[in-house]
JSON list of C-alpha atoms in Angstrom, two decimals:
[
{"chain": "P", "resi": 1, "resn": "MET", "atom": "CA", "xyz": [12.74, -26.67, -76.75]},
{"chain": "P", "resi": 2, "resn": "SER", "atom": "CA", "xyz": [10.24, -28.38, -79.01]},
{"chain": "P", "resi": 3, "resn": "PRO", "atom": "CA", "xyz": [10.29, -32.07, -79.94]},
{"chain": "P", "resi": 4, "resn": "LYS", "atom": "CA", "xyz": [11.88, -31.18, -83.28]},
{"chain": "P", "resi": 5, "resn": "GLY", "atom": "CA", "xyz": [14.71, -29.27, -81.65]},
{"chain": "P", "resi": 6, "resn": "TYR", "atom": "CA", "xyz": [13.46, -25.80, -82.54]},
{"chain": "P", "resi": 7, "resn": "ASN", "atom": "CA", "xyz": [13.67, -22.97, -80.03]},
{"chain": "P", "resi": 8, "resn": "PHE", "atom": "CA", "xyz": [12.38, -19.55, -80.97]},
{"chain": "P", "resi": 9, "resn": "MET", "atom": "CA", "xyz": [12.30, -18.07, -77.47]},
{"chain": "P", "resi": 10, "resn": "PRO", "atom": "CA", "xyz": [14.96, -15.45, -76.72]},
{"chain": "P", "resi": 11, "resn": "ASP", "atom": "CA", "xyz": [17.40, -16.01, -73.86]},
{"chain": "P", "resi": 12, "resn": "TYR", "atom": "CA", "xyz": [15.67, -13.52, -71.58]},
{"chain": "P", "resi": 13, "resn": "ILE", "atom": "CA", "xyz": [18.14, -13.93, -68.72]},
{"chain": "P", "resi": 14, "resn": "PHE", "atom": "CA", "xyz": [21.11, -13.02, -70.91]},
{"chain": "P", "resi": 15, "resn": "ILE", "atom": "CA", "xyz": [19.23, -10.16, -72.61]},
{"chain": "P", "resi": 16, "resn": "TYR", "atom": "CA", "xyz": [18.06, -8.82, -69.25]},
{"chain": "P", "resi": 17, "resn": "ASP", "atom": "CA", "xyz": [21.54, -8.95, -67.72]},
{"chain": "P", "resi": 18, "resn": "SER", "atom": "CA", "xyz": [22.99, -7.19, -70.77]},
{"chain": "P", "resi": 19, "resn": "PHE", "atom": "CA", "xyz": [20.27, -4.52, -70.65]},
{"chain": "P", "resi": 20, "resn": "GLN", "atom": "CA", "xyz": [20.95, -3.88, -66.97]},
{"chain": "P", "resi": 21, "resn": "ARG", "atom": "CA", "xyz": [24.63, -3.26, -67.82]},
{"chain": "P", "resi": 22, "resn": "GLY", "atom": "CA", "xyz": [23.74, -0.89, -70.65]},
{"chain": "P", "resi": 23, "resn": "HIS", "atom": "CA", "xyz": [24.55, -3.34, -73.46]},
{"chain": "P", "resi": 24, "resn": "LEU", "atom": "CA", "xyz": [21.48, -3.11, -75.70]},
{"chain": "P", "resi": 25, "resn": "GLU", "atom": "CA", "xyz": [22.65, -5.06, -78.74]},
{"chain": "P", "resi": 26, "resn": "PRO", "atom": "CA", "xyz": [21.18, -8.43, -77.57]},
{"chain": "P", "resi": 27, "resn": "PHE", "atom": "CA", "xyz": [17.89, -6.73, -76.71]},
{"chain": "P", "resi": 28, "resn": "TYR", "atom": "CA", "xyz": [17.85, -4.84, -79.98]},
{"chain": "P", "resi": 29, "resn": "SER", "atom": "CA", "xyz": [18.51, -7.89, -82.17]},
{"chain": "P", "resi": 30, "resn": "SER", "atom": "CA", "xyz": [16.23, -10.34, -80.36]},
{"chain": "P", "resi": 31, "resn": "MET", "atom": "CA", "xyz": [13.32, -8.38, -78.91]},
{"chain": "P", "resi": 32, "resn": "TYR", "atom": "CA", "xyz": [13.14, -4.95, -80.53]},
{"chain": "P", "resi": 33, "resn": "PRO", "atom": "CA", "xyz": [11.47, -5.97, -83.84]},
{"chain": "P", "resi": 34, "resn": "GLY", "atom": "CA", "xyz": [8.72, -7.90, -82.04]},
{"chain": "P", "resi": 35, "resn": "LEU", "atom": "CA", "xyz": [8.12, -5.06, -79.58]},
{"chain": "P", "resi": 36, "resn": "LEU", "atom": "CA", "xyz": [7.92, -2.63, -82.49]},
{"chain": "P", "resi": 37, "resn": "ARG", "atom": "CA", "xyz": [5.21, -4.74, -84.14]},
{"chain": "P", "resi": 38, "resn": "TYR", "atom": "CA", "xyz": [3.41, -4.94, -80.81]},
{"chain": "P", "resi": 39, "resn": "THR", "atom": "CA", "xyz": [3.57, -1.17, -80.32]},
{"chain": "P", "resi": 40, "resn": "ALA", "atom": "CA", "xyz": [2.42, -0.43, -83.86]},
{"chain": "P", "resi": 41, "resn": "ARG", "atom": "CA", "xyz": [-0.51, -2.80, -83.53]},
{"chain": "P", "resi": 42, "resn": "LEU", "atom": "CA", "xyz": [-1.62, -1.16, -80.27]},
{"chain": "P", "resi": 43, "resn": "LEU", "atom": "CA", "xyz": [-1.43, 2.26, -81.87]},
{"chain": "P", "resi": 44, "resn": "GLY", "atom": "CA", "xyz": [-3.45, 1.19, -84.91]},
{"chain": "P", "resi": 45, "resn": "ASP", "atom": "CA", "xyz": [-2.96, 2.08, -88.55]},
{"chain": "P", "resi": 46, "resn": "ASP", "atom": "CA", "xyz": [-3.53, 5.83, -88.11]},
{"chain": "P", "resi": 47, "resn": "LEU", "atom": "CA", "xyz": [-0.83, 6.23, -85.48]},
{"chain": "P", "resi": 48, "resn": "ALA", "atom": "CA", "xyz": [1.50, 3.31, -86.26]},
{"chain": "P", "resi": 49, "resn": "LEU", "atom": "CA", "xyz": [4.15, 5.60, -87.73]},
{"chain": "P", "resi": 50, "resn": "LEU", "atom": "CA", "xyz": [4.73, 6.86, -84.18]},
{"chain": "P", "resi": 51, "resn": "ALA", "atom": "CA", "xyz": [5.50, 3.34, -83.01]},
{"chain": "P", "resi": 52, "resn": "GLU", "atom": "CA", "xyz": [9.28, 3.60, -82.98]},
{"chain": "P", "resi": 53, "resn": "ASP", "atom": "CA", "xyz": [9.36, 6.86, -81.03]},
{"chain": "P", "resi": 54, "resn": "CYS", "atom": "CA", "xyz": [6.81, 5.39, -78.64]},
{"chain": "P", "resi": 55, "resn": "LEU", "atom": "CA", "xyz": [8.86, 2.23, -78.17]},
{"chain": "P", "resi": 56, "resn": "GLN", "atom": "CA", "xyz": [12.15, 4.07, -77.66]},
{"chain": "P", "resi": 57, "resn": "ASP", "atom": "CA", "xyz": [10.54, 6.33, -75.05]},
{"chain": "P", "resi": 58, "resn": "SER", "atom": "CA", "xyz": [9.32, 3.20, -73.27]},
{"chain": "P", "resi": 59, "resn": "ILE", "atom": "CA", "xyz": [12.75, 1.58, -73.41]},
{"chain": "P", "resi": 60, "resn": "LEU", "atom": "CA", "xyz": [14.33, 4.71, -71.95]},
{"chain": "P", "resi": 61, "resn": "ALA", "atom": "CA", "xyz": [11.73, 4.81, -69.18]},
{"chain": "P", "resi": 62, "resn": "THR", "atom": "CA", "xyz": [12.48, 1.18, -68.35]},
{"chain": "P", "resi": 63, "resn": "TYR", "atom": "CA", "xyz": [16.22, 1.79, -68.44]},
{"chain": "P", "resi": 64, "resn": "LYS", "atom": "CA", "xyz": [15.93, 4.75, -66.07]},
{"chain": "P", "resi": 65, "resn": "ASN", "atom": "CA", "xyz": [14.10, 2.53, -63.59]},
{"chain": "P", "resi": 66, "resn": "ARG", "atom": "CA", "xyz": [16.23, -0.57, -64.04]},
{"chain": "P", "resi": 67, "resn": "HIS", "atom": "CA", "xyz": [17.47, -0.29, -60.42]},
{"chain": "P", "resi": 68, "resn": "LEU", "atom": "CA", "xyz": [13.89, -1.10, -59.35]},
{"chain": "P", "resi": 69, "resn": "ILE", "atom": "CA", "xyz": [13.78, -4.27, -61.45]},
{"chain": "P", "resi": 70, "resn": "SER", "atom": "CA", "xyz": [15.29, -7.49, -60.15]},
{"chain": "P", "resi": 71, "resn": "THR", "atom": "CA", "xyz": [14.21, -10.31, -62.47]},
{"chain": "P", "resi": 72, "resn": "PRO", "atom": "CA", "xyz": [13.84, -10.90, -66.24]},
{"chain": "P", "resi": 73, "resn": "GLU", "atom": "CA", "xyz": [10.11, -11.53, -65.77]},
{"chain": "P", "resi": 74, "resn": "GLN", "atom": "CA", "xyz": [9.62, -8.24, -63.93]},
{"chain": "P", "resi": 75, "resn": "TRP", "atom": "CA", "xyz": [11.70, -6.47, -66.56]},
{"chain": "P", "resi": 76, "resn": "ARG", "atom": "CA", "xyz": [9.60, -7.77, -69.47]},
{"chain": "P", "resi": 77, "resn": "ALA", "atom": "CA", "xyz": [6.37, -6.92, -67.66]},
{"chain": "P", "resi": 78, "resn": "TRP", "atom": "CA", "xyz": [7.69, -3.43, -66.85]},
{"chain": "P", "resi": 79, "resn": "MET", "atom": "CA", "xyz": [8.64, -2.90, -70.50]},
{"chain": "P", "resi": 80, "resn": "LEU", "atom": "CA", "xyz": [5.21, -3.91, -71.82]},
{"chain": "P", "resi": 81, "resn": "LYS", "atom": "CA", "xyz": [3.40, -1.82, -69.22]},
{"chain": "P", "resi": 82, "resn": "SER", "atom": "CA", "xyz": [5.57, 1.16, -70.12]},
{"chain": "P", "resi": 83, "resn": "ILE", "atom": "CA", "xyz": [4.74, 0.68, -73.82]},
{"chain": "P", "resi": 84, "resn": "LYS", "atom": "CA", "xyz": [1.05, 0.43, -73.05]},
{"chain": "P", "resi": 85, "resn": "ASN", "atom": "CA", "xyz": [1.10, 3.58, -70.90]},
{"chain": "P", "resi": 86, "resn": "ARG", "atom": "CA", "xyz": [2.91, 5.53, -73.62]},
{"chain": "P", "resi": 87, "resn": "VAL", "atom": "CA", "xyz": [0.44, 4.28, -76.25]},
{"chain": "P", "resi": 88, "resn": "ILE", "atom": "CA", "xyz": [-2.45, 5.48, -74.09]},
{"chain": "P", "resi": 89, "resn": "GLU", "atom": "CA", "xyz": [-0.83, 8.93, -73.79]},
{"chain": "P", "resi": 90, "resn": "ILE", "atom": "CA", "xyz": [-0.44, 9.17, -77.57]},
{"chain": "P", "resi": 91, "resn": "MET", "atom": "CA", "xyz": [-4.02, 8.04, -78.18]},
{"chain": "P", "resi": 92, "resn": "ARG", "atom": "CA", "xyz": [-5.40, 10.53, -75.69]},
{"chain": "P", "resi": 93, "resn": "LYS", "atom": "CA", "xyz": [-3.54, 13.35, -77.41]},
{"chain": "P", "resi": 94, "resn": "ALA", "atom": "CA", "xyz": [-4.88, 12.19, -80.77]},
{"chain": "P", "resi": 95, "resn": "THR", "atom": "CA", "xyz": [-8.37, 11.97, -79.31]},
{"chain": "P", "resi": 96, "resn": "SER", "atom": "CA", "xyz": [-8.23, 15.51, -77.96]},
{"chain": "P", "resi": 97, "resn": "LYS", "atom": "CA", "xyz": [-7.02, 16.84, -81.30]},
{"chain": "P", "resi": 98, "resn": "ARG", "atom": "CA", "xyz": [-9.13, 14.82, -83.71]},
{"chain": "P", "resi": 99, "resn": "ASN", "atom": "CA", "xyz": [-11.86, 13.29, -81.54]},
{"chain": "P", "resi": 100, "resn": "TYR", "atom": "CA", "xyz": [-10.98, 9.70, -82.43]},
{"chain": "P", "resi": 101, "resn": "SER", "atom": "CA", "xyz": [-13.75, 7.75, -80.68]},
{"chain": "P", "resi": 102, "resn": "THR", "atom": "CA", "xyz": [-12.18, 4.45, -81.72]},
{"chain": "P", "resi": 103, "resn": "HIS", "atom": "CA", "xyz": [-8.94, 5.45, -80.04]},
{"chain": "P", "resi": 104, "resn": "THR", "atom": "CA", "xyz": [-10.84, 6.34, -76.86]},
{"chain": "P", "resi": 105, "resn": "THR", "atom": "CA", "xyz": [-12.40, 2.88, -76.81]},
{"chain": "P", "resi": 106, "resn": "LEU", "atom": "CA", "xyz": [-9.07, 1.18, -77.45]},
{"chain": "P", "resi": 107, "resn": "SER", "atom": "CA", "xyz": [-7.37, 3.30, -74.83]},
{"chain": "P", "resi": 108, "resn": "ALA", "atom": "CA", "xyz": [-9.89, 2.11, -72.23]},
{"chain": "P", "resi": 109, "resn": "SER", "atom": "CA", "xyz": [-9.35, -1.51, -73.24]},
{"chain": "P", "resi": 110, "resn": "LEU", "atom": "CA", "xyz": [-5.58, -1.06, -73.00]},
{"chain": "P", "resi": 111, "resn": "GLU", "atom": "CA", "xyz": [-5.85, 0.21, -69.44]},
{"chain": "P", "resi": 112, "resn": "ILE", "atom": "CA", "xyz": [-7.70, -2.90, -68.22]},
{"chain": "P", "resi": 113, "resn": "GLY", "atom": "CA", "xyz": [-5.63, -5.47, -70.12]},
{"chain": "P", "resi": 114, "resn": "SER", "atom": "CA", "xyz": [-3.42, -7.81, -68.09]},
{"chain": "P", "resi": 115, "resn": "VAL", "atom": "CA", "xyz": [0.36, -7.76, -68.36]},
{"chain": "P", "resi": 116, "resn": "GLU", "atom": "CA", "xyz": [0.37, -11.56, -68.16]},
{"chain": "P", "resi": 117, "resn": "ALA", "atom": "CA", "xyz": [-1.79, -11.77, -71.28]},
{"chain": "P", "resi": 118, "resn": "ASP", "atom": "CA", "xyz": [0.50, -9.26, -73.02]},
{"chain": "P", "resi": 119, "resn": "LEU", "atom": "CA", "xyz": [3.57, -11.35, -72.20]},
{"chain": "P", "resi": 120, "resn": "ILE", "atom": "CA", "xyz": [1.98, -14.51, -73.58]},
{"chain": "P", "resi": 121, "resn": "GLU", "atom": "CA", "xyz": [0.76, -12.70, -76.69]},
{"chain": "P", "resi": 122, "resn": "GLN", "atom": "CA", "xyz": [4.14, -11.10, -77.32]},
{"chain": "P", "resi": 123, "resn": "GLU", "atom": "CA", "xyz": [5.99, -14.40, -76.95]},
{"chain": "P", "resi": 124, "resn": "THR", "atom": "CA", "xyz": [3.53, -16.08, -79.32]},
{"chain": "P", "resi": 125, "resn": "MET", "atom": "CA", "xyz": [3.93, -13.38, -81.96]},
{"chain": "P", "resi": 126, "resn": "ASN", "atom": "CA", "xyz": [7.72, -13.41, -81.71]},
{"chain": "P", "resi": 127, "resn": "ALA", "atom": "CA", "xyz": [7.82, -17.19, -82.03]},
{"chain": "P", "resi": 128, "resn": "PHE", "atom": "CA", "xyz": [5.38, -17.10, -84.96]},
{"chain": "P", "resi": 129, "resn": "PHE", "atom": "CA", "xyz": [7.42, -14.60, -86.98]},
{"chain": "P", "resi": 130, "resn": "SER", "atom": "CA", "xyz": [10.65, -16.44, -86.18]},
{"chain": "P", "resi": 131, "resn": "ALA", "atom": "CA", "xyz": [9.04, -19.68, -87.37]},
{"chain": "P", "resi": 132, "resn": "ILE", "atom": "CA", "xyz": [7.86, -18.01, -90.59]},
{"chain": "P", "resi": 133, "resn": "ALA", "atom": "CA", "xyz": [11.37, -16.66, -91.24]},
{"chain": "P", "resi": 134, "resn": "SER", "atom": "CA", "xyz": [12.86, -20.14, -90.87]},
{"chain": "P", "resi": 135, "resn": "LEU", "atom": "CA", "xyz": [10.50, -21.88, -93.32]},
{"chain": "P", "resi": 136, "resn": "PRO", "atom": "CA", "xyz": [11.88, -23.59, -96.44]},
{"chain": "P", "resi": 137, "resn": "ASP", "atom": "CA", "xyz": [11.46, -21.47, -99.58]},
{"chain": "P", "resi": 138, "resn": "ARG", "atom": "CA", "xyz": [8.56, -23.49, -100.98]},
{"chain": "P", "resi": 139, "resn": "TYR", "atom": "CA", "xyz": [6.47, -22.73, -97.88]},
{"chain": "P", "resi": 140, "resn": "ARG", "atom": "CA", "xyz": [7.64, -19.13, -97.57]},
{"chain": "P", "resi": 141, "resn": "GLU", "atom": "CA", "xyz": [6.28, -18.67, -101.09]},
{"chain": "P", "resi": 142, "resn": "ILE", "atom": "CA", "xyz": [2.89, -19.95, -99.96]},
{"chain": "P", "resi": 143, "resn": "VAL", "atom": "CA", "xyz": [2.89, -17.54, -97.00]},
{"chain": "P", "resi": 144, "resn": "GLU", "atom": "CA", "xyz": [3.81, -14.57, -99.20]},
{"chain": "P", "resi": 145, "resn": "LEU", "atom": "CA", "xyz": [1.44, -15.33, -102.07]},
{"chain": "P", "resi": 146, "resn": "SER", "atom": "CA", "xyz": [-1.56, -16.80, -100.26]},
{"chain": "P", "resi": 147, "resn": "PHE", "atom": "CA", "xyz": [-1.54, -14.98, -96.95]},
{"chain": "P", "resi": 148, "resn": "GLU", "atom": "CA", "xyz": [0.46, -11.78, -97.45]},
{"chain": "P", "resi": 149, "resn": "GLN", "atom": "CA", "xyz": [-0.77, -10.94, -100.97]},
{"chain": "P", "resi": 150, "resn": "GLY", "atom": "CA", "xyz": [-4.12, -12.70, -100.57]},
{"chain": "P", "resi": 151, "resn": "LEU", "atom": "CA", "xyz": [-4.01, -14.57, -103.89]},
{"chain": "P", "resi": 152, "resn": "LYS", "atom": "CA", "xyz": [-6.43, -17.40, -104.60]},
{"chain": "P", "resi": 153, "resn": "ASN", "atom": "CA", "xyz": [-5.22, -20.98, -104.95]},
{"chain": "P", "resi": 154, "resn": "GLU", "atom": "CA", "xyz": [-5.69, -20.79, -108.71]},
{"chain": "P", "resi": 155, "resn": "GLU", "atom": "CA", "xyz": [-3.49, -17.69, -108.93]},
{"chain": "P", "resi": 156, "resn": "VAL", "atom": "CA", "xyz": [-0.83, -19.16, -106.65]},
{"chain": "P", "resi": 157, "resn": "ALA", "atom": "CA", "xyz": [-0.76, -22.36, -108.69]},
{"chain": "P", "resi": 158, "resn": "ARG", "atom": "CA", "xyz": [-0.29, -20.40, -111.89]},
{"chain": "P", "resi": 159, "resn": "MET", "atom": "CA", "xyz": [2.53, -18.29, -110.45]},
{"chain": "P", "resi": 160, "resn": "LEU", "atom": "CA", "xyz": [4.38, -21.30, -109.03]},
{"chain": "P", "resi": 161, "resn": "ASP", "atom": "CA", "xyz": [3.59, -23.52, -112.03]},
{"chain": "P", "resi": 162, "resn": "ILE", "atom": "CA", "xyz": [2.01, -26.20, -109.87]},
{"chain": "P", "resi": 163, "resn": "THR", "atom": "CA", "xyz": [-1.52, -27.61, -109.53]},
{"chain": "P", "resi": 164, "resn": "GLU", "atom": "CA", "xyz": [-4.17, -26.23, -107.19]},
{"chain": "P", "resi": 165, "resn": "VAL", "atom": "CA", "xyz": [-4.10, -29.57, -105.39]},
{"chain": "P", "resi": 166, "resn": "ALA", "atom": "CA", "xyz": [-0.38, -29.03, -104.76]},
{"chain": "P", "resi": 167, "resn": "VAL", "atom": "CA", "xyz": [-1.11, -25.56, -103.36]},
{"chain": "P", "resi": 168, "resn": "ARG", "atom": "CA", "xyz": [-3.68, -26.98, -100.94]},
{"chain": "P", "resi": 169, "resn": "LYS", "atom": "CA", "xyz": [-1.27, -29.71, -99.86]},
{"chain": "P", "resi": 170, "resn": "ARG", "atom": "CA", "xyz": [1.48, -27.16, -99.24]},
{"chain": "P", "resi": 171, "resn": "LYS", "atom": "CA", "xyz": [-0.90, -25.05, -97.16]},
{"chain": "P", "resi": 172, "resn": "LYS", "atom": "CA", "xyz": [-1.78, -28.06, -95.04]},
{"chain": "P", "resi": 173, "resn": "ARG", "atom": "CA", "xyz": [1.87, -29.00, -94.63]},
{"chain": "P", "resi": 174, "resn": "LEU", "atom": "CA", "xyz": [2.73, -25.35, -93.85]},
{"chain": "P", "resi": 175, "resn": "ILE", "atom": "CA", "xyz": [0.38, -25.39, -90.87]},
{"chain": "P", "resi": 176, "resn": "GLU", "atom": "CA", "xyz": [1.86, -28.70, -89.69]},
{"chain": "P", "resi": 177, "resn": "ILE", "atom": "CA", "xyz": [5.41, -27.35, -89.94]},
{"chain": "P", "resi": 178, "resn": "LEU", "atom": "CA", "xyz": [4.52, -24.15, -88.07]},
{"chain": "P", "resi": 179, "resn": "ARG", "atom": "CA", "xyz": [2.88, -26.21, -85.34]},
{"chain": "P", "resi": 180, "resn": "GLU", "atom": "CA", "xyz": [6.05, -28.31, -85.04]},
{"chain": "P", "resi": 181, "resn": "LYS", "atom": "CA", "xyz": [8.26, -25.23, -84.95]},
{"chain": "P", "resi": 182, "resn": "LEU", "atom": "CA", "xyz": [6.09, -23.66, -82.24]},
{"chain": "P", "resi": 183, "resn": "GLY", "atom": "CA", "xyz": [6.54, -26.69, -80.01]},
{"chain": "P", "resi": 184, "resn": "GLY", "atom": "CA", "xyz": [3.77, -29.03, -81.12]},
{"chain": "P", "resi": 185, "resn": "HIS", "atom": "CA", "xyz": [1.35, -27.77, -78.45]},
{"chain": "P", "resi": 186, "resn": "THR", "atom": "CA", "xyz": [0.18, -24.61, -80.22]},
{"chain": "P", "resi": 187, "resn": "ASP", "atom": "CA", "xyz": [-3.48, -24.70, -81.16]},
{"chain": "P", "resi": 188, "resn": "THR", "atom": "CA", "xyz": [-3.97, -25.19, -84.90]},
{"chain": "P", "resi": 189, "resn": "HIS", "atom": "CA", "xyz": [-6.80, -22.66, -84.90]},
{"chain": "P", "resi": 190, "resn": "LEU", "atom": "CA", "xyz": [-4.42, -20.00, -83.55]},
{"chain": "P", "resi": 191, "resn": "ILE", "atom": "CA", "xyz": [-1.91, -20.70, -86.33]},
{"chain": "P", "resi": 192, "resn": "VAL", "atom": "CA", "xyz": [-4.65, -20.48, -88.96]},
{"chain": "P", "resi": 193, "resn": "THR", "atom": "CA", "xyz": [-5.87, -17.21, -87.43]},
{"chain": "P", "resi": 194, "resn": "LEU", "atom": "CA", "xyz": [-2.36, -15.71, -87.46]},
{"chain": "P", "resi": 195, "resn": "LEU", "atom": "CA", "xyz": [-1.89, -16.75, -91.09]},
{"chain": "P", "resi": 196, "resn": "ALA", "atom": "CA", "xyz": [-5.28, -15.32, -92.03]},
{"chain": "P", "resi": 197, "resn": "ASN", "atom": "CA", "xyz": [-4.20, -11.98, -90.55]},
{"chain": "P", "resi": 198, "resn": "TYR", "atom": "CA", "xyz": [-0.65, -12.15, -91.89]},
{"chain": "P", "resi": 199, "resn": "SER", "atom": "CA", "xyz": [-1.22, -9.44, -94.50]},
{"chain": "P", "resi": 200, "resn": "THR", "atom": "CA", "xyz": [-1.99, -6.98, -91.69]},
{"chain": "P", "resi": 201, "resn": "LEU", "atom": "CA", "xyz": [0.66, -8.21, -89.28]},
{"chain": "P", "resi": 202, "resn": "ALA", "atom": "CA", "xyz": [3.35, -8.12, -91.98]},
{"chain": "P", "resi": 203, "resn": "SER", "atom": "CA", "xyz": [2.24, -4.88, -93.65]},
{"chain": "P", "resi": 204, "resn": "PRO", "atom": "CA", "xyz": [4.74, -2.01, -94.09]},
{"chain": "P", "resi": 205, "resn": "VAL", "atom": "CA", "xyz": [3.00, -0.09, -91.29]},
{"chain": "P", "resi": 206, "resn": "TYR", "atom": "CA", "xyz": [4.00, -2.83, -88.87]},
{"chain": "P", "resi": 207, "resn": "LYS", "atom": "CA", "xyz": [7.51, -3.04, -90.35]},
{"chain": "P", "resi": 208, "resn": "THR", "atom": "CA", "xyz": [8.48, 0.53, -89.60]},
{"chain": "P", "resi": 209, "resn": "HIS", "atom": "CA", "xyz": [12.12, 1.35, -90.12]},
{"chain": "P", "resi": 210, "resn": "LEU", "atom": "CA", "xyz": [14.38, -0.05, -87.41]},
{"chain": "P", "resi": 211, "resn": "ARG", "atom": "CA", "xyz": [16.92, 2.49, -86.27]},
{"chain": "P", "resi": 212, "resn": "HIS", "atom": "CA", "xyz": [20.45, 1.49, -85.48]},
{"chain": "P", "resi": 213, "resn": "PRO", "atom": "CA", "xyz": [21.00, 0.74, -81.77]},
{"chain": "P", "resi": 214, "resn": "GLU", "atom": "CA", "xyz": [23.45, 3.66, -81.61]},
{"chain": "P", "resi": 215, "resn": "THR", "atom": "CA", "xyz": [20.42, 5.98, -81.92]},
{"chain": "P", "resi": 216, "resn": "LEU", "atom": "CA", "xyz": [19.05, 4.64, -78.68]},
{"chain": "P", "resi": 217, "resn": "MET", "atom": "CA", "xyz": [22.48, 4.41, -77.06]},
{"chain": "P", "resi": 218, "resn": "ASN", "atom": "CA", "xyz": [23.08, 8.11, -77.75]},
{"chain": "P", "resi": 219, "resn": "ARG", "atom": "CA", "xyz": [19.89, 8.91, -75.86]},
{"chain": "P", "resi": 220, "resn": "LEU", "atom": "CA", "xyz": [20.94, 6.65, -72.99]},
{"chain": "P", "resi": 221, "resn": "ASP", "atom": "CA", "xyz": [24.31, 8.39, -72.79]},
{"chain": "P", "resi": 222, "resn": "ARG", "atom": "CA", "xyz": [22.52, 11.69, -72.14]},
{"chain": "P", "resi": 223, "resn": "LEU", "atom": "CA", "xyz": [20.71, 10.35, -69.06]}
]
C-alpha cells in the first residue's frame, strides 16, 4: 500500500487459490490483460496477433501442472516461464518458415532472461496501466493526446483550449501523480520512459481481443 492509500497489486494469494480450484474468473479479471500485453510484446509486432492463443496454451500448461506448484510465487514464475517457452516455440517456427533473423536474436535473449526480472517487469507494467486507468479525466486526456497520439504541446493546447504552459504543468503533475500511485518509490525516469513508449504499449496490437473466460474454461473441461 502506498502512502496515498493506492494499491494496484493483485491479491495473488486469492487468485492463486482460486486458480488451483479451477475458478479462473479472478485470474482472468486481474492478471489476464497484463499477461496478454506481456505475451504480445515478447512476440513482437509481426506475431502479436498470436498472443492470445499463446497465452491460453501457457495457462493450460500451468493448469495441468498445478499439482506441482505449491505457492503463489512459484505459480507466477511457472506461468511466465511457460509463456516464454511458448513464445520461443512460435518464434522458431516463424524463423524456419520466413528466416526472421530478428526473431532468432530475440528468441536467444528470451532463453537467458531471468524469471525474477520478468516478475518485477510484469508487476510494474500491471501497476502502471492500472494507475493510468485511475487518473482523473484531465490527466487521462494528456496521456491520450500527448503520449498515445504523439501530439505536440501546441496541438494539445489547441484541442483542450488551454495554454501550452498549462499543458506542460499538467504533464509535470501527471508524472507526480503516477509516482504517488505507484507507491512513491518508483523512479521518475522509469515513469517518463513508460509514458514515452505508451503509444506502442497501448497500441491495438497489444490490446488484442480478450476472449470470455468460458472459452478457456471449455478447454479446461476437456482435460
